[in-house]
Amino acid sequence: MKQYRVGIIGCTGLVGQRFATLLENHPWFEVKALAASANSAGKTYQEALKGRWAMPAPLPAKMAEMPVYDAQADMEKIVSLVDFVFCAVKMSSEEIIALEEGYAKLECPVISNNKEHRGTSDVPMIIPELNADHHKAIAHQRARLGTKRGFIAVKPNCSLQSYVPAMHPLMDLGVTRVLACTYQAISGAGKTFETMPEILDNIIPYIGGEEEKSEQEPMKIWGHMENGVIVNATSPSITSQCLRVPVADGHMAAVFFSLEKKVGVEEIIRRWKEFKGPAQELELPNAPKQFIHYFVENDRPQTRLDRDLENGMAISAGRLRPDTQYDYKFVCLSHNTLRGAAGGGLLMAELLCKLGYFD
């Protein structure tokens, strides 16, 4: 496989740091540019991160002395150094839209961890095992932006990364209603226990905008291509509640759902165990061998025990059983900064790489 030069825009944040660790020894991608806000520009990566490195692995030695560029002011310089960029920044929505479209219009593809383009009909929002065909919207987007090579592709919100993959193998059975209550780690807010002391011995029953994203984004993932753009699905009906809990990493969900076609527990578990998608078929470097793992133990999955399954890229499910108000209920788990954030973005980039979008 050809080697590609990549940049990390927003390299000092928690997701940017995770991108750095995942890309350190990647077989296809090599980090050639790091960028953040003007406050970090001009420093080495190590200097810019002083006291803020929050990953369990050490700061990648190859990146420690690399210069950090200004993500906005040094855009043309960054584009000259890379084949595409990963973007995970904390800015206003207007600034993020301008930033990502700026890179795309300079013919630099953008793999985004930000929410601003998730609702745009010609911007693919891909979970590679579920809706890889949405890459076809890139042609329409390039025509709209006036680019030949540049485009934006986005990763879905982390809160739906566990229950949407679990529902996907059941969609042909006619999933009509879904209730999902998510219990989300503090790293999803870019926090650690040191920087979020108010979460200790506490649960916060509100995460701004999260419930809307959990209910709306699956409709795009389950949508279909029409006239070059993605048309959202109209079912199933989804309602959710999202709570912040005192966990470092790992989003858990308690899910209830109903089906038009009635099947038994064994059939649902069989579908989960056998399910695979293009990520597995193409043997992408960060694809889990087994996408959905089902635990028969009553007390699994557990966040601390199971969030790192298959390098944090697998989905865990358990406690599937009949329900009195819906047909079934179960519990599921995903690693929010791996499968749900940087790892999911990296896997999407690997898919698009295989499809030739960075050539």
PDB file of C-alpha atoms in Angstrom, residues 14 21 26 52 59-60 86 92-93 119 135 140 161 184 205 214 228 231 257 260 262-263 290 299 327:
ATOM      1  CA  LEU A  14      -8.069  14.912  23.703  1.00  0.00           C
ATOM      2  CA  THR A  21      -1.172   7.714  19.349  1.00  0.00           C
ATOM      3  CA  HIS A  26       0.182   3.235  11.175  1.00  0.00           C
ATOM      4  CA  ARG A  52      -1.893  18.358  29.112  1.00  0.00           C
ATOM      5  CA  LEU A  59       3.712  11.094  23.582  1.00  0.00           C
ATOM      6  CA  PRO A  60       4.950   9.660  20.252  1.00  0.00           C
ATOM      7  CA  PHE A  86      -7.834  14.698  10.412  1.00  0.00           C
ATOM      8  CA  SER A  92     -17.357  28.142  16.970  1.00  0.00           C
ATOM      9  CA  SER A  93     -19.566  26.390  14.423  1.00  0.00           C
ATOM     10  CA  GLY A 119     -26.362  17.252   8.529  1.00  0.00           C
ATOM     11  CA  HIS A 135     -18.880   7.616  -0.056  1.00  0.00           C
ATOM     12  CA  HIS A 140     -21.717  15.663  -5.606  1.00  0.00           C
ATOM     13  CA  GLN A 161     -21.646   4.115  18.235  1.00  0.00           C
ATOM     14  CA  GLN A 184     -21.300   8.554  28.758  1.00  0.00           C
ATOM     15  CA  PRO A 205     -28.330  14.071  33.675  1.00  0.00           C
ATOM     16  CA  SER A 214     -28.421  10.402  19.176  1.00  0.00           C
ATOM     17  CA  GLY A 228     -25.984  11.978  -5.687  1.00  0.00           C
ATOM     18  CA  VAL A 231     -31.628  11.075   1.836  1.00  0.00           C
ATOM     19  CA  PHE A 257     -36.604  -1.912  20.694  1.00  0.00           C
ATOM     20  CA  GLU A 260     -42.336  -5.919  12.887  1.00  0.00           C
ATOM     21  CA  LYS A 262     -40.878 -11.432  15.448  1.00  0.00           C
ATOM     22  CA  VAL A 263     -37.768 -13.539  15.998  1.00  0.00           C
ATOM     23  CA  GLN A 290     -15.322  -9.519  15.292  1.00  0.00           C
ATOM     24  CA  ASP A 299     -22.967  -8.727  34.455  1.00  0.00           C
ATOM     25  CA  ASP A 327     -40.127  -6.495  22.223  1.00  0.00           C
TER      26      ASP A 327
END
